[in-house]
Amino acid sequence: MTQIPEPYPIASIRSNFPSASYYAGCKSLVKKVNAWLDLPIADTVYPQAYEDNYDDIVQLILDNMVIRNHKDLSSKMATLNASMKFAGYEEGKFQRQRMQLSNVPIDIKPHDKDVPIWKDLSTLIAKKSVNCNSPGGRTVASAYKNHYVLRVGEIFQTCIVDKPQFNFLDTKNLVWNIRAQCTKNNRDREFPVSQAFIDEILGNVSPHGFLIYRKCGLPFKKNCHTMRISGLTGIPPVSIIRNSFETWNHARTDIDQDEKDRCSRVLGHTVQTAIMHYTPDILSKKIIIRKNKKIKPVIRLRISDCQTS
């Protein structure tokens, strides 16, 4: 049996990680776990402490992080295990008990926040699409006004010229292509857009084709992808805007459930995620069993209790 290593800085194994993002995610989780366990140095890996507190770590992750299913839980534990595996330690509970994580009960906590009513928020956003001083800010507001409530980084990384490293807004075929490397969940998706939306934003686009851009017309670096940098101010954070939209979307009575689901997919949400984590608890009371769809059971809506517009 391999001896459990002594504590070591996670930076000392940085070069062993396959990507910078994987390293950053692992380092972030190590810091969280160390804080939960009251370990002395935030960015140091403590293999013995992790082994000794394996069951507690599982519960702490469930209590303090958004874990929707057993795949999410296994992913978090594998990420923490990477801090030891890439140092050469591949034994212990993290290896032996990983298959048992599927037996851990998961109590998913539905989203239950106070969010602005979409009718009021969309009115504010519509005004911003006209009077915002920044062309990038007007573009973001126009997208949201038209129900393309994307993560702001996805808009930053969009170009109307087809470049493989960027999202592609096809102004001819009226399709917005979101590429896996430019989005949070690392999945390709696409959705139709209206000609009216294209006509509204074309005047804001840079000569190089980017929707949001620096003075030189080129895109911002990823660490600058914020609503403030886009020039759109005076509105809630994008997470609140997306919450407001999904609450309104899944409480609507003017469209059927398939259309509501399509709207959620525009945002990059699975239907289950949209209802469980982006709408109030009042919406998540009963389960719909969908036998003919490749999704897990989702939540039945109580329209009478929800805001509509």
PDB file of C-alpha atoms in Angstrom, residues 103-304:
ATOM      1  CA  ASN A 103     -26.212   5.175  -2.640  1.00  0.00           C
ATOM      2  CA  VAL A 104     -25.935   8.465  -0.772  1.00  0.00           C
ATOM      3  CA  PRO A 105     -29.367  10.115  -0.326  1.00  0.00           C
ATOM      4  CA  ILE A 106     -29.501  13.560  -1.901  1.00  0.00           C
ATOM      5  CA  ASP A 107     -32.033  16.098  -0.653  1.00  0.00           C
ATOM      6  CA  ILE A 108     -32.236  18.653  -3.445  1.00  0.00           C
ATOM      7  CA  LYS A 109     -33.185  22.082  -2.139  1.00  0.00           C
ATOM      8  CA  PRO A 110     -35.336  23.982  -4.654  1.00  0.00           C
ATOM      9  CA  HIS A 111     -34.529  27.576  -5.424  1.00  0.00           C
ATOM     10  CA  ASP A 112     -36.423  29.843  -3.032  1.00  0.00           C
ATOM     11  CA  LYS A 113     -35.349  33.463  -3.504  1.00  0.00           C
ATOM     12  CA  ASP A 114     -37.211  36.693  -3.914  1.00  0.00           C
ATOM     13  CA  VAL A 115     -36.785  37.772  -7.520  1.00  0.00           C
ATOM     14  CA  PRO A 116     -38.148  40.757  -9.450  1.00  0.00           C
ATOM     15  CA  ILE A 117     -41.302  40.238 -11.498  1.00  0.00           C
ATOM     16  CA  TRP A 118     -40.237  39.683 -15.107  1.00  0.00           C
ATOM     17  CA  LYS A 119     -42.862  42.076 -16.494  1.00  0.00           C
ATOM     18  CA  ASP A 120     -41.319  44.965 -14.535  1.00  0.00           C
ATOM     19  CA  LEU A 121     -37.744  43.867 -15.176  1.00  0.00           C
ATOM     20  CA  SER A 122     -38.281  43.389 -18.915  1.00  0.00           C
ATOM     21  CA  THR A 123     -39.681  46.921 -19.147  1.00  0.00           C
ATOM     22  CA  LEU A 124     -36.483  48.280 -17.579  1.00  0.00           C
ATOM     23  CA  ILE A 125     -34.323  46.131 -19.863  1.00  0.00           C
ATOM     24  CA  ALA A 126     -36.252  47.310 -22.951  1.00  0.00           C
ATOM     25  CA  LYS A 127     -35.454  50.923 -22.048  1.00  0.00           C
ATOM     26  CA  LYS A 128     -31.770  50.036 -21.618  1.00  0.00           C
ATOM     27  CA  SER A 129     -31.717  48.494 -25.116  1.00  0.00           C
ATOM     28  CA  VAL A 130     -32.376  51.985 -26.465  1.00  0.00           C
ATOM     29  CA  ASN A 131     -30.787  54.468 -24.076  1.00  0.00           C
ATOM     30  CA  CYS A 132     -27.693  52.633 -22.780  1.00  0.00           C
ATOM     31  CA  ASN A 133     -24.589  54.637 -23.741  1.00  0.00           C
ATOM     32  CA  SER A 134     -22.541  51.529 -24.586  1.00  0.00           C
ATOM     33  CA  PRO A 135     -23.214  49.597 -27.839  1.00  0.00           C
ATOM     34  CA  GLY A 136     -22.308  46.360 -26.045  1.00  0.00           C
ATOM     35  CA  GLY A 137     -24.726  47.199 -23.249  1.00  0.00           C
ATOM     36  CA  ARG A 138     -27.509  47.879 -25.760  1.00  0.00           C
ATOM     37  CA  THR A 139     -26.818  44.506 -27.369  1.00  0.00           C
ATOM     38  CA  VAL A 140     -27.036  42.626 -24.062  1.00  0.00           C
ATOM     39  CA  ALA A 141     -30.279  44.417 -23.207  1.00  0.00           C
ATOM     40  CA  SER A 142     -31.707  43.652 -26.652  1.00  0.00           C
ATOM     41  CA  ALA A 143     -30.873  39.966 -26.250  1.00  0.00           C
ATOM     42  CA  TYR A 144     -32.566  39.822 -22.844  1.00  0.00           C
ATOM     43  CA  LYS A 145     -35.570  41.786 -24.071  1.00  0.00           C
ATOM     44  CA  ASN A 146     -36.040  39.156 -26.780  1.00  0.00           C
ATOM     45  CA  HIS A 147     -35.803  36.315 -24.213  1.00  0.00           C
ATOM     46  CA  TYR A 148     -32.252  35.273 -25.152  1.00  0.00           C
ATOM     47  CA  VAL A 149     -31.206  35.524 -21.499  1.00  0.00           C
ATOM     48  CA  LEU A 150     -27.728  34.070 -21.917  1.00  0.00           C
ATOM     49  CA  ARG A 151     -24.894  34.117 -19.427  1.00  0.00           C
ATOM     50  CA  VAL A 152     -23.091  37.371 -20.070  1.00  0.00           C
ATOM     51  CA  GLY A 153     -19.837  35.548 -20.915  1.00  0.00           C
ATOM     52  CA  GLU A 154     -21.621  33.751 -23.759  1.00  0.00           C
ATOM     53  CA  ILE A 155     -22.537  37.110 -25.299  1.00  0.00           C
ATOM     54  CA  PHE A 156     -19.008  38.445 -24.823  1.00  0.00           C
ATOM     55  CA  GLN A 157     -17.721  35.434 -26.768  1.00  0.00           C
ATOM     56  CA  THR A 158     -20.113  35.835 -29.711  1.00  0.00           C
ATOM     57  CA  CYS A 159     -19.151  36.987 -33.197  1.00  0.00           C
ATOM     58  CA  ILE A 160     -21.259  37.385 -36.343  1.00  0.00           C
ATOM     59  CA  VAL A 161     -18.295  36.033 -38.314  1.00  0.00           C
ATOM     60  CA  ASP A 162     -17.922  32.267 -37.986  1.00  0.00           C
ATOM     61  CA  LYS A 163     -14.749  31.737 -35.948  1.00  0.00           C
ATOM     62  CA  PRO A 164     -14.297  28.296 -34.311  1.00  0.00           C
ATOM     63  CA  GLN A 165     -13.100  29.714 -30.984  1.00  0.00           C
ATOM     64  CA  PHE A 166     -16.179  31.936 -30.558  1.00  0.00           C
ATOM     65  CA  ASN A 167     -19.939  31.555 -30.464  1.00  0.00           C
ATOM     66  CA  PHE A 168     -21.463  32.301 -33.869  1.00  0.00           C
ATOM     67  CA  LEU A 169     -24.532  34.469 -34.355  1.00  0.00           C
ATOM     68  CA  ASP A 170     -25.580  33.545 -37.893  1.00  0.00           C
ATOM     69  CA  THR A 171     -27.346  36.671 -39.117  1.00  0.00           C
ATOM     70  CA  LYS A 172     -28.258  35.069 -42.451  1.00  0.00           C
ATOM     71  CA  ASN A 173     -29.892  31.884 -41.171  1.00  0.00           C
ATOM     72  CA  LEU A 174     -31.057  33.498 -37.897  1.00  0.00           C
ATOM     73  CA  VAL A 175     -29.396  30.980 -35.582  1.00  0.00           C
ATOM     74  CA  TRP A 176     -27.293  31.634 -32.476  1.00  0.00           C
ATOM     75  CA  ASN A 177     -24.699  28.874 -32.097  1.00  0.00           C
ATOM     76  CA  ILE A 178     -23.253  28.507 -28.578  1.00  0.00           C
ATOM     77  CA  ARG A 179     -20.084  26.435 -28.597  1.00  0.00           C
ATOM     78  CA  ALA A 180     -19.072  24.092 -25.812  1.00  0.00           C
ATOM     79  CA  GLN A 181     -15.781  25.810 -25.020  1.00  0.00           C
ATOM     80  CA  CYS A 182     -17.588  29.133 -24.539  1.00  0.00           C
ATOM     81  CA  THR A 183     -20.184  28.031 -22.017  1.00  0.00           C
ATOM     82  CA  LYS A 184     -20.396  26.935 -18.405  1.00  0.00           C
ATOM     83  CA  ASN A 185     -21.732  23.410 -18.951  1.00  0.00           C
ATOM     84  CA  ASN A 186     -19.367  22.618 -21.842  1.00  0.00           C
ATOM     85  CA  ARG A 187     -22.173  21.672 -24.234  1.00  0.00           C
ATOM     86  CA  ASP A 188     -22.969  22.892 -27.731  1.00  0.00           C
ATOM     87  CA  ARG A 189     -26.420  24.323 -28.287  1.00  0.00           C
ATOM     88  CA  GLU A 190     -28.196  26.481 -30.830  1.00  0.00           C
ATOM     89  CA  PHE A 191     -31.505  28.289 -31.054  1.00  0.00           C
ATOM     90  CA  PRO A 192     -33.346  30.490 -33.572  1.00  0.00           C
ATOM     91  CA  VAL A 193     -33.391  34.265 -33.281  1.00  0.00           C
ATOM     92  CA  SER A 194     -35.704  36.792 -34.873  1.00  0.00           C
ATOM     93  CA  GLN A 195     -34.886  39.079 -37.784  1.00  0.00           C
ATOM     94  CA  ALA A 196     -36.077  41.989 -35.637  1.00  0.00           C
ATOM     95  CA  PHE A 197     -33.389  41.173 -33.060  1.00  0.00           C
ATOM     96  CA  ILE A 198     -30.681  41.038 -35.750  1.00  0.00           C
ATOM     97  CA  ASP A 199     -31.818  44.359 -37.202  1.00  0.00           C
ATOM     98  CA  GLU A 200     -31.771  45.892 -33.724  1.00  0.00           C
ATOM     99  CA  ILE A 201     -28.191  44.932 -32.851  1.00  0.00           C
ATOM    100  CA  LEU A 202     -26.288  45.074 -36.151  1.00  0.00           C
ATOM    101  CA  GLY A 203     -25.533  48.740 -35.655  1.00  0.00           C
ATOM    102  CA  ASN A 204     -23.870  47.930 -32.320  1.00  0.00           C
ATOM    103  CA  VAL A 205     -21.501  45.260 -33.675  1.00  0.00           C
ATOM    104  CA  SER A 206     -17.760  45.971 -34.011  1.00  0.00           C
ATOM    105  CA  PRO A 207     -16.075  46.072 -37.463  1.00  0.00           C
ATOM    106  CA  HIS A 208     -14.569  42.666 -36.554  1.00  0.00           C
ATOM    107  CA  GLY A 209     -18.028  41.234 -35.879  1.00  0.00           C
ATOM    108  CA  PHE A 210     -18.020  41.014 -32.075  1.00  0.00           C
ATOM    109  CA  LEU A 211     -21.126  41.855 -30.047  1.00  0.00           C
ATOM    110  CA  ILE A 212     -19.152  43.265 -27.102  1.00  0.00           C
ATOM    111  CA  TYR A 213     -15.694  44.645 -27.700  1.00  0.00           C
ATOM    112  CA  ARG A 214     -12.861  46.926 -26.661  1.00  0.00           C
ATOM    113  CA  LYS A 215     -12.255  50.320 -28.255  1.00  0.00           C
ATOM    114  CA  CYS A 216     -10.061  48.627 -30.866  1.00  0.00           C
ATOM    115  CA  GLY A 217     -13.016  46.457 -31.900  1.00  0.00           C
ATOM    116  CA  LEU A 218     -11.518  43.206 -30.594  1.00  0.00           C
ATOM    117  CA  PRO A 219     -13.032  41.044 -27.811  1.00  0.00           C
ATOM    118  CA  PHE A 220     -12.311  41.338 -24.105  1.00  0.00           C
ATOM    119  CA  LYS A 221     -10.291  38.747 -22.214  1.00  0.00           C
ATOM    120  CA  LYS A 222     -12.356  36.213 -20.278  1.00  0.00           C
ATOM    121  CA  ASN A 223     -11.635  37.755 -16.879  1.00  0.00           C
ATOM    122  CA  CYS A 224     -13.422  40.917 -18.066  1.00  0.00           C
ATOM    123  CA  HIS A 225     -16.736  39.252 -18.918  1.00  0.00           C
ATOM    124  CA  THR A 226     -19.010  41.174 -16.563  1.00  0.00           C
ATOM    125  CA  MET A 227     -22.201  43.164 -16.979  1.00  0.00           C
ATOM    126  CA  ARG A 228     -20.383  46.336 -15.889  1.00  0.00           C
ATOM    127  CA  ILE A 229     -17.667  45.924 -18.535  1.00  0.00           C
ATOM    128  CA  SER A 230     -20.370  45.442 -21.188  1.00  0.00           C
ATOM    129  CA  GLY A 231     -21.594  48.931 -20.286  1.00  0.00           C
ATOM    130  CA  LEU A 232     -25.012  47.789 -19.080  1.00  0.00           C
ATOM    131  CA  THR A 233     -25.643  49.229 -15.616  1.00  0.00           C
ATOM    132  CA  GLY A 234     -28.642  49.975 -13.429  1.00  0.00           C
ATOM    133  CA  ILE A 235     -30.148  46.476 -13.634  1.00  0.00           C
ATOM    134  CA  PRO A 236     -29.889  43.419 -11.338  1.00  0.00           C
ATOM    135  CA  PRO A 237     -27.101  40.822 -11.733  1.00  0.00           C
ATOM    136  CA  VAL A 238     -27.536  38.378 -14.599  1.00  0.00           C
ATOM    137  CA  SER A 239     -28.259  35.503 -12.199  1.00  0.00           C
ATOM    138  CA  ILE A 240     -31.268  37.422 -10.855  1.00  0.00           C
ATOM    139  CA  ILE A 241     -32.415  38.252 -14.374  1.00  0.00           C
ATOM    140  CA  ARG A 242     -32.274  34.575 -15.327  1.00  0.00           C
ATOM    141  CA  ASN A 243     -34.162  33.629 -12.151  1.00  0.00           C
ATOM    142  CA  SER A 244     -36.849  36.199 -12.939  1.00  0.00           C
ATOM    143  CA  PHE A 245     -37.184  34.994 -16.522  1.00  0.00           C
ATOM    144  CA  GLU A 246     -37.449  31.303 -15.613  1.00  0.00           C
ATOM    145  CA  THR A 247     -40.007  32.021 -12.874  1.00  0.00           C
ATOM    146  CA  TRP A 248     -42.143  33.878 -15.414  1.00  0.00           C
ATOM    147  CA  ASN A 249     -41.485  31.340 -18.177  1.00  0.00           C
ATOM    148  CA  HIS A 250     -42.596  28.293 -16.187  1.00  0.00           C
ATOM    149  CA  ALA A 251     -45.665  30.068 -14.789  1.00  0.00           C
ATOM    150  CA  ARG A 252     -46.993  31.186 -18.177  1.00  0.00           C
ATOM    151  CA  THR A 253     -50.383  30.043 -19.406  1.00  0.00           C
ATOM    152  CA  ASP A 254     -50.087  31.289 -22.998  1.00  0.00           C
ATOM    153  CA  ILE A 255     -47.743  28.509 -24.206  1.00  0.00           C
ATOM    154  CA  ASP A 256     -47.506  24.756 -23.681  1.00  0.00           C
ATOM    155  CA  GLN A 257     -44.892  22.935 -21.626  1.00  0.00           C
ATOM    156  CA  ASP A 258     -42.758  22.026 -24.649  1.00  0.00           C
ATOM    157  CA  GLU A 259     -42.345  25.695 -25.511  1.00  0.00           C
ATOM    158  CA  LYS A 260     -41.431  26.520 -21.908  1.00  0.00           C
ATOM    159  CA  ASP A 261     -38.803  23.795 -22.044  1.00  0.00           C
ATOM    160  CA  ARG A 262     -37.432  25.222 -25.296  1.00  0.00           C
ATOM    161  CA  CYS A 263     -37.072  28.642 -23.667  1.00  0.00           C
ATOM    162  CA  SER A 264     -35.124  27.078 -20.801  1.00  0.00           C
ATOM    163  CA  ARG A 265     -32.771  25.360 -23.222  1.00  0.00           C
ATOM    164  CA  VAL A 266     -31.973  28.734 -24.791  1.00  0.00           C
ATOM    165  CA  LEU A 267     -30.542  29.711 -21.404  1.00  0.00           C
ATOM    166  CA  GLY A 268     -28.486  26.512 -21.301  1.00  0.00           C
ATOM    167  CA  HIS A 269     -30.683  24.902 -18.647  1.00  0.00           C
ATOM    168  CA  THR A 270     -32.053  21.419 -18.564  1.00  0.00           C
ATOM    169  CA  VAL A 271     -35.741  21.494 -17.724  1.00  0.00           C
ATOM    170  CA  GLN A 272     -35.120  19.916 -14.337  1.00  0.00           C
ATOM    171  CA  THR A 273     -32.435  22.471 -13.467  1.00  0.00           C
ATOM    172  CA  ALA A 274     -34.576  25.395 -14.617  1.00  0.00           C
ATOM    173  CA  ILE A 275     -37.545  24.496 -12.448  1.00  0.00           C
ATOM    174  CA  MET A 276     -35.640  23.164  -9.463  1.00  0.00           C
ATOM    175  CA  HIS A 277     -33.011  25.878  -9.130  1.00  0.00           C
ATOM    176  CA  TYR A 278     -34.296  28.947 -10.969  1.00  0.00           C
ATOM    177  CA  THR A 279     -37.919  29.145  -9.855  1.00  0.00           C
ATOM    178  CA  PRO A 280     -39.421  29.627  -6.394  1.00  0.00           C
ATOM    179  CA  ASP A 281     -40.296  26.722  -4.132  1.00  0.00           C
ATOM    180  CA  ILE A 282     -43.992  27.341  -4.772  1.00  0.00           C
ATOM    181  CA  LEU A 283     -43.485  25.878  -8.273  1.00  0.00           C
ATOM    182  CA  SER A 284     -41.832  22.665  -7.131  1.00  0.00           C
ATOM    183  CA  LYS A 285     -44.533  20.553  -5.504  1.00  0.00           C
ATOM    184  CA  LYS A 286     -45.466  17.662  -7.757  1.00  0.00           C
ATOM    185  CA  ILE A 287     -43.579  15.480 -10.203  1.00  0.00           C
ATOM    186  CA  ILE A 288     -44.305  15.093 -13.892  1.00  0.00           C
ATOM    187  CA  ILE A 289     -43.297  11.691 -15.231  1.00  0.00           C
ATOM    188  CA  ARG A 290     -42.301  12.102 -18.851  1.00  0.00           C
ATOM    189  CA  LYS A 291     -42.088   8.639 -20.346  1.00  0.00           C
ATOM    190  CA  ASN A 292     -41.356   9.716 -23.885  1.00  0.00           C
ATOM    191  CA  LYS A 293     -38.546  12.187 -23.190  1.00  0.00           C
ATOM    192  CA  LYS A 294     -34.919  11.600 -22.379  1.00  0.00           C
ATOM    193  CA  ILE A 295     -34.987  13.635 -19.188  1.00  0.00           C
ATOM    194  CA  LYS A 296     -35.532  12.696 -15.614  1.00  0.00           C
ATOM    195  CA  PRO A 297     -38.872  13.514 -13.953  1.00  0.00           C
ATOM    196  CA  VAL A 298     -39.263  17.235 -13.399  1.00  0.00           C
ATOM    197  CA  ILE A 299     -41.539  19.390 -11.339  1.00  0.00           C
ATOM    198  CA  ARG A 300     -45.219  20.074 -12.035  1.00  0.00           C
ATOM    199  CA  LEU A 301     -46.123  23.733 -11.928  1.00  0.00           C
ATOM    200  CA  ARG A 302     -48.784  25.294  -9.763  1.00  0.00           C
ATOM    201  CA  ILE A 303     -49.733  28.091 -12.092  1.00  0.00           C
ATOM    202  CA  SER A 304     -52.385  29.563  -9.835  1.00  0.00           C
TER     203      SER A 304
END
